[in-house]
CSV table of C-alpha atoms in Angstrom, one decimal:
chain,number,residue,atom,x,y,z
A,1,MET,CA,99.8,116.8,88.4
A,2,ARG,CA,97.9,119.6,90.1
A,3,PHE,CA,94.8,121.0,88.5
A,4,HIS,CA,93.8,124.6,88.1
A,5,ARG,CA,90.3,124.6,89.5
A,6,LEU,CA,87.7,126.3,87.2
A,7,PHE,CA,84.3,126.9,88.8
A,8,LEU,CA,82.0,126.3,85.9
A,9,GLY,CA,78.6,127.1,87.3
A,10,SER,CA,77.2,125.5,90.5
A,11,VAL,CA,78.8,122.4,91.9
A,12,VAL,CA,76.5,119.3,91.6
A,13,ALA,CA,75.6,117.7,94.9
A,14,ALA,CA,77.6,114.6,96.0
A,15,ALA,CA,76.6,111.3,94.4
A,16,THR,CA,74.6,108.7,96.4
A,17,LEU,CA,75.9,105.2,96.0
A,18,PHE,CA,73.2,102.8,94.6
A,19,SER,CA,73.3,99.2,95.7
A,20,GLY,CA,70.6,98.2,93.1
A,21,ALA,CA,69.4,99.1,89.7
A,22,PHE,CA,68.2,102.6,88.8
A,23,PRO,CA,64.5,103.1,89.4
A,24,LEU,CA,62.2,103.4,86.4
A,25,ALA,CA,61.3,107.0,85.4
A,26,THR,CA,57.7,106.3,86.5
A,27,GLN,CA,58.9,105.4,90.0
A,28,ALA,CA,61.1,108.4,90.6
A,29,ALA,CA,59.9,111.1,93.0
A,30,PRO,CA,59.1,114.4,91.3
A,31,PRO,CA,61.9,116.9,91.5
A,32,ALA,CA,61.7,119.8,93.9
A,33,HIS,CA,60.2,123.0,92.5
A,34,GLY,CA,62.6,124.7,90.1
A,35,THR,CA,65.1,121.7,90.1
A,36,SER,CA,65.2,119.4,87.1
A,37,VAL,CA,65.9,115.7,87.4
A,38,ALA,CA,69.2,116.2,85.5
A,39,GLN,CA,70.4,118.7,88.0
A,40,ARG,CA,69.8,116.4,91.0
A,41,ARG,CA,71.5,113.3,89.6
A,42,ALA,CA,75.2,112.6,89.5
A,43,GLN,CA,77.3,109.9,87.8
A,44,VAL,CA,77.5,106.5,89.5
A,45,PRO,CA,81.1,105.9,90.7
A,46,GLY,CA,83.1,104.2,88.1
A,47,VAL,CA,84.2,100.6,88.4
A,48,TYR,CA,85.5,98.7,85.4
A,49,ARG,CA,87.1,95.3,85.6
A,50,TYR,CA,89.6,93.8,83.2
A,51,ARG,CA,91.4,90.5,83.2
A,52,VAL,CA,95.1,90.2,82.7
A,53,GLY,CA,96.0,86.5,82.9
A,54,ASP,CA,95.2,85.3,86.4
A,55,PHE,CA,95.0,88.9,87.7
A,56,GLU,CA,92.0,91.1,87.8
A,57,VAL,CA,92.5,94.8,87.3
A,58,THR,CA,89.8,97.2,88.3
A,59,ALA,CA,89.7,100.9,87.2
A,60,LEU,CA,88.4,103.0,90.0
A,61,SER,CA,87.2,106.5,89.3
A,62,ASP,CA,88.2,109.3,91.7
A,63,GLY,CA,86.1,111.7,89.6
A,64,THR,CA,87.1,114.3,87.0
A,65,VAL,CA,88.3,117.9,87.1
A,66,PRO,CA,88.3,120.7,84.5
A,67,GLN,CA,91.6,121.9,83.0
A,68,ASP,CA,92.3,125.2,81.3
A,69,LEU,CA,94.8,123.9,78.7
A,70,HIS,CA,95.6,127.4,77.5
A,71,ALA,CA,97.1,128.1,80.9
A,72,LEU,CA,98.6,124.7,81.6
A,73,LEU,CA,100.3,123.5,78.4
A,74,ARG,CA,103.8,124.5,77.3
A,75,GLY,CA,105.6,124.4,73.9
A,76,THR,CA,102.4,125.3,72.0
A,77,SER,CA,99.9,128.1,71.5
A,78,PRO,CA,96.2,128.5,72.4
A,79,ALA,CA,95.5,128.4,68.6
A,80,GLU,CA,97.3,125.1,68.2
A,81,VAL,CA,95.6,123.6,71.3
A,82,ASP,CA,92.2,124.6,70.1
A,83,GLN,CA,92.8,123.1,66.6
A,84,LEU,CA,93.9,119.8,68.2
A,85,LEU,CA,90.9,119.8,70.6
A,86,HIS,CA,88.5,120.6,67.7
A,87,HIS,CA,89.8,117.6,65.8
A,88,ALA,CA,88.9,115.5,68.8
A,89,PHE,CA,85.5,117.1,69.2
A,90,LEU,CA,86.5,118.9,72.4
A,91,SER,CA,87.0,122.5,73.4
A,92,ASN,CA,88.9,124.2,76.2
A,93,PRO,CA,88.6,123.7,79.2
A,94,VAL,CA,88.8,119.9,79.0
A,95,GLU,CA,87.6,117.5,81.7
A,96,ALA,CA,90.4,115.2,83.0
A,97,SER,CA,89.8,111.9,84.6
A,98,ILE,CA,91.5,110.9,87.9
A,99,THR,CA,91.6,107.1,88.0
A,100,ALA,CA,93.3,104.6,90.3
A,101,PHE,CA,93.7,101.0,89.5
A,102,LEU,CA,93.3,97.9,91.8
A,103,ILE,CA,95.2,94.8,91.1
A,104,ASP,CA,93.8,91.6,92.6
A,105,THR,CA,96.5,88.9,92.3
A,106,GLY,CA,94.5,86.3,94.2
A,107,SER,CA,96.9,86.7,97.2
A,108,ARG,CA,97.4,90.5,97.4
A,109,LEU,CA,95.3,93.6,96.8
A,110,ILE,CA,97.4,96.3,95.3
A,111,LEU,CA,96.3,99.9,94.5
A,112,VAL,CA,98.1,101.9,91.7
A,113,ASP,CA,97.7,105.5,92.9
A,114,THR,CA,95.0,106.8,95.3
A,115,GLY,CA,93.5,109.8,93.6
A,116,ALA,CA,93.2,113.3,95.1
A,117,GLY,CA,91.4,112.5,98.4
A,118,GLY,CA,89.9,115.7,99.8
A,119,LEU,CA,92.8,117.9,98.8
A,120,PHE,CA,91.2,119.5,95.7
A,121,GLY,CA,88.1,120.5,97.6
A,122,PRO,CA,84.5,119.5,97.3
A,123,GLY,CA,83.4,118.4,93.9
A,124,TYR,CA,86.9,117.8,92.6
A,125,GLY,CA,88.0,114.2,92.9
A,126,GLY,CA,87.7,112.4,96.2
A,127,LYS,CA,85.5,109.6,94.9
A,128,LEU,CA,88.0,106.7,95.2
A,129,LEU,CA,86.6,105.2,98.4
A,130,GLY,CA,83.1,105.2,97.0
A,131,SER,CA,84.3,103.4,93.9
A,132,LEU,CA,86.4,101.0,96.0
A,133,LYS,CA,83.3,100.1,98.1
A,134,LEU,CA,81.2,99.7,95.0
A,135,ALA,CA,83.8,97.3,93.7
A,136,GLY,CA,83.4,95.2,96.8
A,137,TYR,CA,86.5,96.2,98.8
A,138,ALA,CA,87.4,98.1,101.9
A,139,PRO,CA,90.5,100.2,102.6
A,140,GLU,CA,91.6,97.9,105.3
A,141,GLN,CA,92.0,95.1,102.8
A,142,ILE,CA,94.6,96.9,100.7
A,143,ASP,CA,98.1,95.3,101.1
A,144,ASP,CA,100.2,97.6,98.9
A,145,ILE,CA,100.0,100.9,97.1
A,146,LEU,CA,102.1,101.7,94.0
A,147,LEU,CA,102.5,105.4,93.5
A,148,THR,CA,103.5,106.4,90.0
A,149,HIS,CA,104.8,109.6,91.6
A,150,ILE,CA,104.1,112.0,94.5
A,151,HIS,CA,101.7,114.5,93.2
A,152,THR,CA,98.5,115.3,95.0
A,153,ASP,CA,96.1,113.7,92.6
A,154,HIS,CA,98.0,110.4,93.0
A,155,SER,CA,98.9,110.5,96.7
A,156,GLY,CA,96.1,112.6,98.1
A,157,GLY,CA,93.8,109.6,98.8
A,158,LEU,CA,96.4,108.2,101.2
A,159,VAL,CA,95.2,110.2,104.1
A,160,SER,CA,92.1,111.7,105.6
A,161,GLU,CA,92.3,114.3,108.4
A,162,GLY,CA,95.9,113.4,108.9
A,163,ASN,CA,95.2,109.6,109.3
A,164,ARG,CA,96.2,106.8,107.1
A,165,VAL,CA,93.3,105.7,105.0
A,166,PHE,CA,94.9,102.3,104.2
A,167,PRO,CA,96.2,101.2,107.6
A,168,HIS,CA,97.8,97.9,106.5
A,169,ALA,CA,99.3,99.0,103.2
A,170,THR,CA,102.9,99.6,102.3
A,171,VAL,CA,103.5,102.5,99.9
A,172,HIS,CA,106.0,101.8,97.0
A,173,VAL,CA,107.5,104.8,95.2
A,174,GLY,CA,110.6,105.9,93.4
A,175,LYS,CA,113.3,107.0,95.8
A,176,PRO,CA,114.1,110.2,93.8
A,177,ASP,CA,110.5,111.4,94.5
A,178,LEU,CA,110.9,110.9,98.2
A,179,ASP,CA,114.3,112.7,98.1
A,180,PHE,CA,112.7,115.6,96.2
A,181,PHE,CA,109.3,116.1,97.7
A,182,LEU,CA,110.0,115.2,101.3
A,183,ASN,CA,113.3,116.9,101.7
A,184,PRO,CA,113.0,119.5,104.5
A,185,ALA,CA,115.2,121.9,102.5
A,186,ASN,CA,112.7,121.9,99.6
A,187,GLN,CA,109.6,122.8,101.6
A,188,GLY,CA,109.7,126.4,100.4
A,189,GLY,CA,109.6,125.3,96.8
A,190,VAL,CA,112.4,124.7,94.3
A,191,ASN,CA,113.3,126.8,91.2
A,192,GLY,CA,109.8,128.2,90.9
A,193,TYR,CA,108.1,124.8,91.5
A,194,ASP,CA,105.3,125.7,94.0
A,195,LYS,CA,105.9,124.8,97.6
A,196,LYS,CA,102.4,123.4,97.8
A,197,TYR,CA,103.6,120.2,96.0
A,198,PHE,CA,106.1,119.7,98.8
A,199,GLU,CA,103.8,120.5,101.7
A,200,GLU,CA,101.1,118.1,100.3
A,201,ALA,CA,103.7,115.4,99.9
A,202,VAL,CA,104.6,115.6,103.6
A,203,LYS,CA,100.9,115.6,104.4
A,204,THR,CA,100.1,112.5,102.3
A,205,VAL,CA,103.2,110.3,102.3
A,206,GLY,CA,104.6,111.5,105.7
A,207,PRO,CA,102.2,109.4,107.9
A,208,TYR,CA,103.3,106.3,106.1
A,209,MET,CA,106.9,107.2,106.5
A,210,LYS,CA,106.5,107.6,110.2
A,211,ALA,CA,104.8,104.2,110.4
A,212,GLY,CA,107.6,102.6,108.5
A,213,LYS,CA,105.2,101.7,105.7
A,214,VAL,CA,107.2,103.1,102.7
A,215,HIS,CA,109.4,101.1,100.4
A,216,ALA,CA,111.5,103.1,97.9
A,217,PHE,CA,113.1,101.7,94.7
A,218,THR,CA,115.8,103.2,92.5
A,219,ARG,CA,115.9,100.8,89.5
A,220,GLU,CA,113.8,98.3,87.6
A,221,THR,CA,112.6,96.0,90.4
A,222,TRP,CA,110.2,93.0,90.7
A,223,LEU,CA,108.1,94.1,93.6
A,224,PHE,CA,106.0,91.0,93.6
A,225,PRO,CA,105.6,88.0,91.3
A,226,GLY,CA,104.4,89.4,88.0
A,227,ILE,CA,104.7,93.1,89.0
A,228,LYS,CA,107.7,95.2,88.1
A,229,ALA,CA,108.5,98.8,88.9
A,230,ILE,CA,110.2,100.7,86.0
A,231,PRO,CA,111.7,104.2,86.7
A,232,THR,CA,110.6,106.7,84.0
A,233,PRO,CA,111.9,110.1,85.4
A,234,GLY,CA,110.9,113.4,83.8
A,235,HIS,CA,107.4,114.4,84.9
A,236,THR,CA,108.9,114.0,88.4
A,237,PRO,CA,112.4,112.8,89.4
A,238,GLY,CA,111.0,109.5,90.7
A,239,HIS,CA,108.1,108.9,88.3
A,240,GLY,CA,107.7,105.2,87.5
A,241,PHE,CA,105.7,102.8,85.5
A,242,TYR,CA,104.3,99.5,86.9
A,243,ARG,CA,104.2,96.5,84.5
A,244,VAL,CA,101.9,93.6,85.4
A,245,GLU,CA,102.4,90.2,83.7
A,246,SER,CA,100.4,87.0,84.0
A,247,ARG,CA,100.1,84.0,81.7
A,248,GLY,CA,101.6,85.8,78.7
A,249,GLU,CA,99.4,88.9,79.1
A,250,SER,CA,100.4,92.3,80.4
A,251,ILE,CA,99.4,95.8,81.3
A,252,THR,CA,101.6,98.8,82.1
A,253,PHE,CA,100.4,101.6,84.3
A,254,ILE,CA,102.0,104.7,82.8
A,255,GLY,CA,101.1,107.4,85.3
A,256,ASP,CA,101.5,111.0,84.1
A,257,ILE,CA,103.4,110.2,80.9
A,258,VAL,CA,100.4,111.8,79.2
A,259,HIS,CA,97.8,114.3,80.5
A,260,VAL,CA,95.7,115.3,77.5
A,261,ALA,CA,95.2,112.6,74.8
A,262,ALA,CA,93.9,115.0,72.1
A,263,VAL,CA,97.1,117.1,72.3
A,264,GLN,CA,100.0,115.0,73.6
A,265,PHE,CA,99.5,111.9,71.4
A,266,PRO,CA,99.8,113.8,68.1
A,267,LYS,CA,102.3,116.3,69.6
A,268,THR,CA,104.6,114.5,72.1
A,269,ALA,CA,106.8,117.6,72.6
A,270,ILE,CA,104.0,119.6,74.2
A,271,THR,CA,104.5,119.6,78.0
A,272,ILE,CA,102.5,120.8,81.0
A,273,VAL,CA,103.3,123.0,83.9
A,274,TYR,CA,103.3,120.1,86.4
A,275,ASP,CA,106.4,118.6,84.8
A,276,VAL,CA,109.4,119.0,87.0
A,277,SER,CA,111.7,118.6,84.0
A,278,PRO,CA,109.7,119.4,80.8
A,279,ARG,CA,112.5,118.4,78.4
A,280,ASP,CA,112.9,115.0,80.1
A,281,ALA,CA,109.1,114.5,80.3
A,282,ALA,CA,108.7,115.1,76.6
A,283,ALA,CA,111.6,112.8,75.7
A,284,GLN,CA,110.3,110.1,78.0
A,285,ARG,CA,106.8,110.4,76.4
A,286,GLU,CA,108.2,110.0,72.8
A,287,THR,CA,110.3,107.0,73.9
A,288,GLN,CA,107.6,105.2,75.8
A,289,PHE,CA,104.9,105.8,73.2
A,290,ALA,CA,107.2,104.4,70.5
A,291,MET,CA,107.9,101.3,72.6
A,292,ALA,CA,104.3,100.7,73.5
A,293,ALA,CA,103.2,101.1,69.9
A,294,SER,CA,105.9,98.8,68.6
A,295,HIS,CA,105.1,96.1,71.1
A,296,ARG,CA,101.3,96.6,70.9
A,297,SER,CA,101.4,96.9,74.7
A,298,LEU,CA,98.3,97.4,76.8
A,299,VAL,CA,98.6,100.5,78.9
A,300,ALA,CA,96.5,102.2,81.6
A,301,ALA,CA,96.7,106.0,82.3
A,302,PRO,CA,95.0,107.8,85.1
A,303,HIS,CA,94.2,111.0,83.2
A,304,LEU,CA,92.9,109.6,80.0
A,305,PRO,CA,89.1,109.4,79.7
A,306,TYR,CA,87.9,106.7,82.2
A,307,PRO,CA,88.7,103.8,82.4
A,308,GLY,CA,91.9,104.9,80.6
A,309,ILE,CA,92.9,101.4,79.4
A,310,GLY,CA,93.9,100.8,75.8
A,311,HIS,CA,96.7,100.7,73.2
A,312,ILE,CA,98.9,103.3,71.6
A,313,ARG,CA,99.1,103.3,67.8
A,314,GLU,CA,101.8,105.1,65.8
A,315,GLU,CA,100.4,107.3,63.0
A,316,GLU,CA,102.1,109.1,60.1
A,317,ARG,CA,102.5,112.0,62.5
A,318,GLY,CA,102.4,111.2,66.2
A,319,TYR,CA,100.3,108.6,67.9
A,320,THR,CA,96.7,107.8,68.7
A,321,PHE,CA,95.2,106.2,71.8
A,322,VAL,CA,92.8,103.2,71.1
A,323,PRO,CA,90.6,102.3,74.1
A,324,VAL,CA,90.0,98.6,74.8
A,325,ASN,CA,86.8,97.1,73.5
A,326,TYR,CA,84.1,97.3,76.2
A,327,ARG,CA,83.1,94.0,77.9
A,328,ASP,CA,80.3,93.4,80.3
A,329,ARG,CA,79.1,89.8,80.7
A,330,ASP,CA,79.4,86.9,83.1
A,331,GLU,CA,82.3,84.6,82.4
A,332,ARG,CA,81.5,81.1,81.4
């Protein structure tokens, strides 16, 4: 998924990571002349932990970006989009989360996707490493990276200035994505699909390929005990889910099966310009939504509002996303 960047006013300054609690209002320094407190403060990087059996899953925010859905969505009209957004108390453009997920199995640290890194420019994504640090981890500790697919907002965080950000990690990804995005013959673009997708794939995944740190899969595969790769082609040729199971509990990381909850849950046939095969992407969405709703499966999606973890419920028409109940207390 690549985002159209909309410059909606001035860009807020980069966030400062706080190691302690927020200061009381009476302790805060007065704002500079002509600058309100609200203008000077940014969100704290997002870290949300969730238990799945013996595994700990942590949602790590890479930030959000605005999307002009009138320009991006296909198989619909601006009027229909606005009606669906209005029903969800939203209006165009809509802010989209970029979320990566860390799986701590007790013996391995595994990232699902890596956010956009610096490839969207200042103020648009690029917050993953701050969130990872806030969660108590360093890039050098990551053992494996599971890419749902090779698009910039999922693979961009792999590199910084041409160097591997996660020096010890092996990247796992569907082989059809490698064959499509890293094929030298495709670097000028394919059938109107912008060449930038391919250039950025070489920039982000290429260094890991050269280091012999890429593992490709072509079918359902148990990558590690309790973690299965499931090909779900459509959005890209090698798009894949990752299902995590432990002690009778599970969560499935569903990648870009959905981009806009307010629109694509009630109307699964609506596609987006980032889809390599819109017809297959829509069919995959309907199939996977139906399956998740039937099994009451827990899912995690990178572009649903952070932390993007919840369930899919079938409605009389279409589906609804139901976020997990928030939990914040010490375990006893």
